[in-house]
mmCIF file of C-alpha atoms and ligand atoms in Angstrom:
data_model
loop_
_atom_site.group_PDB
_atom_site.id
_atom_site.type_symbol
_atom_site.label_atom_id
_atom_site.label_comp_id
_atom_site.label_asym_id
_atom_site.label_seq_id
_atom_site.Cartn_x
_atom_site.Cartn_y
_atom_site.Cartn_z
ATOM 1 C CA UNK A 590 0.000 0.000 0.000
ATOM 2 C CA UNK A 591 1.400 3.392 -0.930
ATOM 3 C CA UNK A 592 1.160 5.890 1.917
ATOM 4 C CA UNK A 593 0.885 8.655 -0.659
ATOM 5 C CA UNK A 594 3.273 11.142 0.941
ATOM 6 C CA UNK A 595 6.888 11.554 -0.007
ATOM 7 C CA UNK A 596 8.264 10.486 3.396
ATOM 8 C CA UNK A 597 6.387 7.209 3.429
ATOM 9 C CA UNK A 598 6.230 6.513 -0.285
ATOM 10 C CA UNK A 599 8.551 3.502 -0.090
ATOM 11 C CA UNK A 600 7.362 2.271 3.312
ATOM 12 C CA UNK A 601 4.086 0.401 3.435
ATOM 13 C CA UNK A 602 2.563 -2.022 5.921
ATOM 14 C CA UNK A 603 3.019 -4.830 3.409
ATOM 15 C CA UNK A 604 6.674 -4.029 2.718
ATOM 16 C CA UNK A 605 7.784 -3.543 6.330
ATOM 17 C CA UNK A 606 10.508 -5.948 7.483
ATOM 18 C CA UNK A 607 10.675 -7.866 4.266
ATOM 19 C CA UNK A 608 14.047 -9.060 2.997
ATOM 20 C CA UNK A 609 13.534 -7.209 -0.306
ATOM 21 C CA UNK A 610 12.526 -3.804 1.116
ATOM 22 C CA UNK A 611 15.710 -1.931 0.346
ATOM 23 C CA UNK A 612 14.906 1.728 -0.459
ATOM 24 C CA UNK A 613 16.984 3.962 1.879
ATOM 25 C CA UNK A 614 13.881 5.705 3.111
ATOM 26 C CA UNK A 615 12.130 2.430 3.953
ATOM 27 C CA UNK A 616 15.205 1.070 5.738
ATOM 28 C CA UNK A 617 15.411 4.301 7.762
ATOM 29 C CA UNK A 618 11.739 3.901 8.788
ATOM 30 C CA UNK A 619 12.308 0.282 9.850
ATOM 31 C CA UNK A 620 15.318 1.370 11.928
ATOM 32 C CA UNK A 621 13.168 4.042 13.632
ATOM 33 C CA UNK A 622 10.512 1.447 14.503
ATOM 34 C CA UNK A 623 13.116 -1.025 15.833
ATOM 35 C CA UNK A 624 14.869 1.671 17.902
ATOM 36 C CA UNK A 625 11.534 2.642 19.474
ATOM 37 C CA UNK A 626 10.840 -0.998 20.305
ATOM 38 C CA UNK A 627 14.365 -1.425 21.740
ATOM 39 C CA UNK A 628 13.609 1.497 24.054
ATOM 40 C CA UNK A 629 10.351 0.001 25.369
ATOM 41 C CA UNK A 630 10.863 -1.025 29.029
ATOM 42 C CA UNK A 631 8.448 -3.955 28.706
ATOM 43 C CA UNK A 632 10.483 -5.400 25.824
ATOM 44 C CA UNK A 633 13.632 -5.065 27.921
ATOM 45 C CA UNK A 634 11.978 -6.922 30.809
ATOM 46 C CA UNK A 635 11.020 -9.824 28.506
ATOM 47 C CA UNK A 636 14.463 -9.872 26.886
ATOM 48 C CA UNK A 637 16.240 -9.951 30.257
ATOM 49 C CA UNK A 638 13.986 -12.773 31.473
ATOM 50 C CA UNK A 639 14.560 -14.788 28.269
ATOM 51 C CA UNK A 640 18.334 -14.298 28.399
ATOM 52 C CA UNK A 641 18.414 -15.472 32.009
ATOM 53 C CA UNK A 642 16.258 -18.518 31.182
ATOM 54 C CA UNK A 643 18.480 -19.310 28.194
ATOM 55 C CA UNK A 644 21.594 -19.145 30.403
ATOM 56 C CA UNK A 645 23.959 -17.905 27.673
ATOM 57 C CA UNK A 646 27.499 -18.878 28.659
ATOM 58 C CA UNK A 647 31.012 -17.681 27.815
ATOM 59 C CA UNK A 648 32.438 -19.429 24.765
ATOM 60 C CA UNK A 649 29.088 -20.414 23.262
ATOM 61 C CA UNK A 650 28.048 -19.996 19.628
ATOM 62 C CA UNK A 651 24.964 -17.758 19.480
ATOM 63 C CA UNK A 652 22.811 -16.842 16.496
ATOM 64 C CA UNK A 653 20.418 -13.891 16.339
ATOM 65 C CA UNK A 654 18.033 -14.851 13.560
ATOM 66 C CA UNK A 655 16.459 -11.860 11.796
ATOM 67 C CA UNK A 656 18.838 -9.574 13.666
ATOM 68 C CA UNK A 657 17.542 -6.234 12.352
ATOM 69 C CA UNK A 658 19.785 -3.472 13.701
ATOM 70 C CA UNK A 659 21.811 -6.045 15.663
ATOM 71 C CA UNK A 660 20.926 -4.898 19.201
ATOM 72 C CA UNK A 661 20.536 -8.452 20.495
ATOM 73 C CA UNK A 662 23.495 -9.757 18.461
ATOM 74 C CA UNK A 663 25.739 -7.261 20.249
ATOM 75 C CA UNK A 664 24.235 -8.278 23.572
ATOM 76 C CA UNK A 665 24.804 -11.965 22.831
ATOM 77 C CA UNK A 666 28.406 -11.127 21.833
ATOM 78 C CA UNK A 667 28.981 -9.487 25.216
ATOM 79 C CA UNK A 668 27.589 -12.564 27.016
ATOM 80 C CA UNK A 669 29.480 -15.176 25.012
ATOM 81 C CA UNK A 670 32.766 -13.241 25.228
ATOM 82 C CA UNK A 671 35.913 -13.389 23.105
ATOM 83 C CA UNK A 672 36.010 -17.201 23.072
ATOM 84 C CA UNK A 673 32.481 -17.464 21.731
ATOM 85 C CA UNK A 674 30.709 -16.101 18.677
ATOM 86 C CA UNK A 675 27.539 -14.114 18.095
ATOM 87 C CA UNK A 676 26.285 -14.140 14.527
ATOM 88 C CA UNK A 677 23.339 -12.099 13.313
ATOM 89 C CA UNK A 678 21.508 -13.580 10.309
ATOM 90 C CA UNK A 679 19.739 -10.817 8.436
ATOM 91 C CA UNK A 680 18.435 -11.093 4.862
ATOM 92 C CA UNK A 681 17.704 -7.367 4.436
ATOM 93 C CA UNK A 682 20.927 -5.772 3.122
ATOM 94 C CA UNK A 683 20.056 -2.275 4.396
ATOM 95 C CA UNK A 684 19.358 -3.476 7.943
ATOM 96 C CA UNK A 685 22.465 -5.681 7.848
ATOM 97 C CA UNK A 686 24.576 -2.666 6.928
ATOM 98 C CA UNK A 687 23.132 -0.674 9.842
ATOM 99 C CA UNK A 688 23.851 -3.611 12.199
ATOM 100 C CA UNK A 689 27.434 -3.903 10.959
ATOM 101 C CA UNK A 690 28.007 -0.164 11.399
ATOM 102 C CA UNK A 691 26.567 -0.156 14.926
ATOM 103 C CA UNK A 692 28.625 -3.196 15.966
ATOM 104 C CA UNK A 693 31.798 -1.608 14.646
ATOM 105 C CA UNK A 694 30.949 1.685 16.368
ATOM 106 C CA UNK A 695 30.425 -0.149 19.663
ATOM 107 C CA UNK A 696 33.619 -2.213 19.344
ATOM 108 C CA UNK A 697 31.489 -5.377 19.406
ATOM 109 C CA UNK A 698 32.670 -8.716 18.022
ATOM 110 C CA UNK A 699 29.135 -9.396 16.664
ATOM 111 C CA UNK A 700 29.236 -10.707 13.091
ATOM 112 C CA UNK A 701 26.488 -10.522 10.493
ATOM 113 C CA UNK A 702 25.677 -12.576 7.450
ATOM 114 C CA UNK A 703 22.798 -12.888 4.987
ATOM 115 C CA UNK A 704 20.385 -15.790 5.294
ATOM 116 C CA UNK A 705 16.767 -16.794 5.574
ATOM 117 C CA UNK A 706 14.990 -18.411 8.500
ATOM 118 C CA UNK A 707 14.030 -21.333 6.286
ATOM 119 C CA UNK A 708 17.604 -21.842 5.044
ATOM 120 C CA UNK A 709 20.035 -21.130 7.855
ATOM 121 C CA UNK A 710 23.705 -20.910 6.884
ATOM 122 C CA UNK A 711 24.872 -23.318 9.646
ATOM 123 C CA UNK A 712 25.760 -27.002 9.931
ATOM 124 C CA UNK A 713 23.479 -29.412 11.782
ATOM 125 C CA UNK A 714 23.995 -29.266 15.572
ATOM 126 C CA UNK A 715 26.421 -26.339 15.480
ATOM 127 C CA UNK A 716 24.611 -23.625 17.498
ATOM 128 C CA UNK A 717 24.351 -23.365 21.305
ATOM 129 C CA UNK A 718 21.788 -20.554 21.533
ATOM 130 C CA UNK A 719 19.464 -19.223 18.865
ATOM 131 C CA UNK A 720 17.585 -15.961 19.536
ATOM 132 C CA UNK A 721 14.706 -15.146 17.176
ATOM 133 C CA UNK A 722 12.669 -12.062 18.097
ATOM 134 C CA UNK A 723 9.601 -10.825 16.209
ATOM 135 C CA UNK A 724 10.766 -12.457 12.975
ATOM 136 C CA UNK A 725 8.466 -15.440 12.447
ATOM 137 C CA UNK A 726 5.486 -13.068 12.095
ATOM 138 C CA UNK A 727 7.133 -12.019 8.812
ATOM 139 C CA UNK A 728 7.829 -15.564 7.580
ATOM 140 C CA UNK A 729 5.179 -17.237 5.403
ATOM 141 C CA UNK A 730 6.408 -20.773 6.289
ATOM 142 C CA UNK A 731 7.026 -20.587 10.056
ATOM 143 C CA UNK A 732 7.030 -24.371 10.629
ATOM 144 C CA UNK A 733 9.860 -24.743 8.074
ATOM 145 C CA UNK A 734 11.756 -22.022 9.950
ATOM 146 C CA UNK A 735 11.264 -23.671 13.358
ATOM 147 C CA UNK A 736 12.350 -27.045 11.875
ATOM 148 C CA UNK A 737 15.460 -25.292 10.577
ATOM 149 C CA UNK A 738 16.132 -23.770 14.018
ATOM 150 C CA UNK A 739 15.881 -27.254 15.579
ATOM 151 C CA UNK A 740 18.239 -28.634 12.925
ATOM 152 C CA UNK A 741 21.076 -26.182 13.681
ATOM 153 C CA UNK A 742 20.829 -26.441 17.499
ATOM 154 C CA UNK A 743 23.311 -28.778 19.157
ATOM 155 C CA UNK A 744 21.973 -31.298 21.690
ATOM 156 C CA UNK A 745 21.497 -29.226 24.857
ATOM 157 C CA UNK A 746 21.130 -26.063 22.766
ATOM 158 C CA UNK A 747 18.412 -23.473 23.463
ATOM 159 C CA UNK A 748 16.129 -21.604 21.077
ATOM 160 C CA UNK A 749 14.738 -18.378 22.563
ATOM 161 C CA UNK A 750 11.737 -17.488 20.436
ATOM 162 C CA UNK A 751 9.865 -14.219 20.975
ATOM 163 C CA UNK A 752 6.949 -13.181 18.838
ATOM 164 C CA UNK A 753 3.793 -11.108 18.758
ATOM 165 C CA UNK A 754 0.186 -12.088 18.334
ATOM 166 C CA UNK A 755 -1.402 -9.136 16.572
ATOM 167 C CA UNK A 756 -4.878 -10.415 17.325
ATOM 168 C CA UNK A 757 -4.234 -9.276 20.922
ATOM 169 C CA UNK A 758 -4.044 -5.618 19.895
ATOM 170 C CA UNK A 759 -5.770 -3.058 22.067
ATOM 171 C CA UNK A 760 -6.477 0.455 20.950
ATOM 172 C CA UNK A 761 -7.857 3.353 22.983
ATOM 173 C CA UNK A 762 -10.211 6.083 21.815
ATOM 174 C CA UNK A 763 -11.591 4.271 18.752
ATOM 175 C CA UNK A 764 -14.913 2.427 18.540
ATOM 176 C CA UNK A 765 -13.929 -1.214 19.385
ATOM 177 C CA UNK A 766 -15.565 -2.658 16.235
ATOM 178 C CA UNK A 767 -13.755 -0.146 14.026
ATOM 179 C CA UNK A 768 -10.492 -0.786 15.908
ATOM 180 C CA UNK A 769 -10.904 -4.552 15.329
ATOM 181 C CA UNK A 770 -11.525 -3.966 11.606
ATOM 182 C CA UNK A 771 -8.401 -1.798 11.373
ATOM 183 C CA UNK A 772 -6.404 -4.508 13.175
ATOM 184 C CA UNK A 773 -7.727 -7.062 10.676
ATOM 185 C CA UNK A 774 -6.551 -4.871 7.806
ATOM 186 C CA UNK A 775 -3.129 -4.587 9.433
ATOM 187 C CA UNK A 776 -2.966 -8.366 9.936
ATOM 188 C CA UNK A 777 -3.813 -8.914 6.271
ATOM 189 C CA UNK A 778 -0.534 -7.194 5.387
ATOM 190 C CA UNK A 779 1.634 -9.414 7.629
ATOM 191 C CA UNK A 780 2.671 -12.941 6.552
ATOM 192 C CA UNK A 781 2.024 -14.663 9.905
ATOM 193 C CA UNK A 782 0.287 -12.085 12.119
ATOM 194 C CA UNK A 783 -0.677 -14.463 14.953
ATOM 195 C CA UNK A 784 2.819 -15.990 15.068
ATOM 196 C CA UNK A 785 2.989 -16.424 18.848
ATOM 197 C CA UNK A 786 -0.079 -18.621 19.280
ATOM 198 C CA UNK A 787 1.363 -21.214 16.881
ATOM 199 C CA UNK A 788 4.873 -21.329 18.321
ATOM 200 C CA UNK A 789 4.293 -23.946 21.006
ATOM 201 C CA UNK A 790 2.873 -26.387 18.442
ATOM 202 C CA UNK A 791 5.607 -25.572 15.921
ATOM 203 C CA UNK A 792 8.415 -26.043 18.460
ATOM 204 C CA UNK A 793 7.003 -29.373 19.696
ATOM 205 C CA UNK A 794 6.473 -30.522 16.088
ATOM 206 C CA UNK A 795 10.133 -29.684 15.413
ATOM 207 C CA UNK A 796 11.156 -31.964 18.299
ATOM 208 C CA UNK A 797 12.008 -29.272 20.849
ATOM 209 C CA UNK A 798 10.979 -29.292 24.506
ATOM 210 C CA UNK A 799 9.392 -26.016 25.612
ATOM 211 C CA UNK A 800 9.659 -24.726 29.198
ATOM 212 C CA UNK A 801 6.188 -24.541 30.754
ATOM 213 C CA UNK A 802 6.830 -20.965 31.924
ATOM 214 C CA UNK A 803 6.029 -18.907 28.808
ATOM 215 C CA UNK A 804 6.968 -15.229 29.093
ATOM 216 C CA UNK A 805 4.889 -12.312 27.919
ATOM 217 C CA UNK A 806 5.019 -8.558 27.790
ATOM 218 C CA UNK A 807 2.829 -5.972 26.159
ATOM 219 C CA UNK A 808 4.582 -3.741 23.664
ATOM 220 C CA UNK A 809 2.887 -0.475 24.605
ATOM 221 C CA UNK A 810 2.682 2.585 22.397
ATOM 222 C CA UNK A 811 1.866 5.711 24.365
ATOM 223 C CA UNK A 812 1.032 9.219 23.188
ATOM 224 C CA UNK A 813 4.674 9.985 22.382
ATOM 225 C CA UNK A 814 4.956 7.081 19.930
ATOM 226 C CA UNK A 815 1.440 7.512 18.571
ATOM 227 C CA UNK A 816 1.613 11.273 17.962
ATOM 228 C CA UNK A 817 2.774 11.787 14.409
ATOM 229 C CA UNK A 818 3.078 8.033 13.726
ATOM 230 C CA UNK A 819 1.479 6.988 10.471
ATOM 231 C CA UNK A 820 1.326 3.269 11.325
ATOM 232 C CA UNK A 821 -2.247 3.578 12.593
ATOM 233 C CA UNK A 822 -3.133 5.827 9.649
ATOM 234 C CA UNK A 823 -1.733 3.290 7.166
ATOM 235 C CA UNK A 824 -3.778 0.488 8.759
ATOM 236 C CA UNK A 825 -6.941 2.632 8.766
ATOM 237 C CA UNK A 826 -6.447 3.476 5.079
ATOM 238 C CA UNK A 827 -5.883 -0.217 4.335
ATOM 239 C CA UNK A 828 -9.152 -1.045 6.110
ATOM 240 C CA UNK A 829 -10.954 1.307 3.714
ATOM 241 C CA UNK A 830 -9.243 -0.325 0.703
ATOM 242 C CA UNK A 831 -10.215 -3.772 2.049
ATOM 243 C CA UNK A 832 -13.820 -2.653 2.515
ATOM 244 C CA UNK A 833 -13.695 -3.353 6.263
ATOM 245 C CA UNK A 834 -14.616 0.193 7.337
ATOM 246 C CA UNK A 835 -16.172 3.146 5.571
ATOM 247 C CA UNK A 836 -14.205 6.274 4.673
ATOM 248 C CA UNK A 837 -16.121 8.125 7.417
ATOM 249 C CA UNK A 838 -15.299 5.492 10.058
ATOM 250 C CA UNK A 839 -11.601 5.598 9.138
ATOM 251 C CA UNK A 840 -11.507 9.413 9.236
ATOM 252 C CA UNK A 841 -13.275 9.452 12.584
ATOM 253 C CA UNK A 842 -10.867 6.849 14.016
ATOM 254 C CA UNK A 843 -7.793 8.750 12.779
ATOM 255 C CA UNK A 844 -9.119 12.048 14.182
ATOM 256 C CA UNK A 845 -9.863 10.372 17.541
ATOM 257 C CA UNK A 846 -6.336 8.937 17.721
ATOM 258 C CA UNK A 847 -4.800 12.300 16.806
ATOM 259 C CA UNK A 848 -6.746 14.052 19.497
ATOM 260 C CA UNK A 849 -5.966 11.392 22.122
ATOM 261 C CA UNK A 850 -2.253 11.617 21.265
ATOM 262 C CA UNK A 851 -2.342 15.416 21.604
ATOM 263 C CA UNK A 852 -4.182 15.172 24.927
ATOM 264 C CA UNK A 853 -1.620 12.650 26.176
ATOM 265 C CA UNK A 854 -3.840 9.622 26.806
ATOM 266 C CA UNK A 855 -3.574 7.648 23.538
ATOM 267 C CA UNK A 856 -2.774 4.000 24.254
ATOM 268 C CA UNK A 857 -2.179 1.026 21.969
ATOM 269 C CA UNK A 858 -0.553 -2.310 22.731
ATOM 270 C CA UNK A 859 0.197 -5.760 21.367
ATOM 271 C CA UNK A 860 1.328 -8.814 23.344
ATOM 272 C CA UNK A 861 4.729 -10.382 22.732
ATOM 273 C CA UNK A 862 5.291 -13.928 24.061
ATOM 274 C CA UNK A 863 8.593 -15.646 24.811
ATOM 275 C CA UNK A 864 9.203 -19.405 24.480
ATOM 276 C CA UNK A 865 12.307 -21.092 25.901
ATOM 277 C CA UNK A 866 12.884 -24.196 23.778
ATOM 278 C CA UNK A 867 15.493 -26.889 24.378
ATOM 279 C CA UNK A 868 16.966 -29.621 22.213
ATOM 280 C CA UNK A 869 17.475 -32.922 24.056
ATOM 281 C CA UNK A 870 21.031 -33.863 24.937
HETATM 282 C C1 SAM B 938 10.454 -6.730 13.367
HETATM 283 S S1 SAM B 938 12.076 -7.008 12.783
HETATM 284 C C2 SAM B 938 12.848 -7.643 14.278
HETATM 285 C C3 SAM B 938 14.331 -7.387 14.305
HETATM 286 C C4 SAM B 938 15.024 -7.846 15.588
HETATM 287 N N1 SAM B 938 14.911 -9.279 15.733
HETATM 288 C C5 SAM B 938 14.441 -7.143 16.786
HETATM 289 O O1 SAM B 938 13.678 -7.766 17.536
HETATM 290 O O2 SAM B 938 14.755 -5.958 16.981
HETATM 291 C C6 SAM B 938 11.941 -8.445 11.758
HETATM 292 C C7 SAM B 938 13.274 -8.869 11.158
HETATM 293 O O3 SAM B 938 13.098 -10.128 10.485
HETATM 294 C C8 SAM B 938 13.797 -10.069 9.254
HETATM 295 N N2 SAM B 938 13.202 -11.061 8.351
HETATM 296 C C9 SAM B 938 12.084 -10.945 7.581
HETATM 297 N N3 SAM B 938 11.876 -12.079 6.889
HETATM 298 C C10 SAM B 938 12.862 -12.952 7.228
HETATM 299 C C11 SAM B 938 13.199 -14.278 6.854
HETATM 300 N N4 SAM B 938 12.454 -14.962 5.960
HETATM 301 N N5 SAM B 938 14.295 -14.848 7.388
HETATM 302 C C12 SAM B 938 15.041 -14.172 8.294
HETATM 303 N N6 SAM B 938 14.778 -12.910 8.701
HETATM 304 C C13 SAM B 938 13.705 -12.305 8.164
HETATM 305 C C14 SAM B 938 13.619 -8.632 8.808
HETATM 306 O O4 SAM B 938 14.526 -8.255 7.806
HETATM 307 C C15 SAM B 938 13.804 -7.894 10.132
HETATM 308 O O5 SAM B 938 15.148 -7.660 10.423
#
């Protein structure tokens, strides 16, 4: 979907976080979104809990699948130390370049290479810890990706899988039926929008054991993130295109969100779940 303005012309809901979205402007928008999510305290709480559960040790080989800007690859590199390795696998060349630049700037030993979740560039049983955060929602064949994750883990290895379920979205200040229709339009633009609810089945099918304690955190967008953000606007416009809401309903919803953001009480959220998966020794 074209957003119609010059700033967003190459960034659409359907093109976000795809390996082939390479226009500079679109890459810059993806980096902005990822930086905002990195800064969310609730995401940090879930990440810290997952890292502790995964017990990343010095000297281990860690992979950050779908590494984006490389934040977690650098973190894994600091945990695994100079005797270990942390490798970010990122198919989008623009994001990979950003990750490489940030790692160099931070003096991190994190490495990056191209690759797809369904075709990981690693030997069978060669990885101690595999981190995969908010990636499978963008993968059309998630079971193939989880099978591939299980393949590369060594016996005793851990897969730390974090993903969203966009059907848990909440949205303030908009009629709930209209908000649900706008969420549906958004989900229609994402390959696997309810990724999290399928992960337990996919991990078990791939032969992994999953810890019974499944983590969760809401990724919350407050007035600061929502003011001036066109993500809601893009989804509302898509809902009109899809015939899920009328032009009037979309305009009313966008005006309500604008006003709520200006007043300081706009609130939107989506749940992210974290699964600690283990390959038998
Ligand atoms: C929402 S971003 C998450 C980035 C990072 N994991 C984080 O949590 O900050 C999704 C990432 O998955 C990558 N991605 C999309 N499709 C992929 C695929 N088929 N295989 C591997 N990575 C993919 C995107 O390029 C992007 O970096």
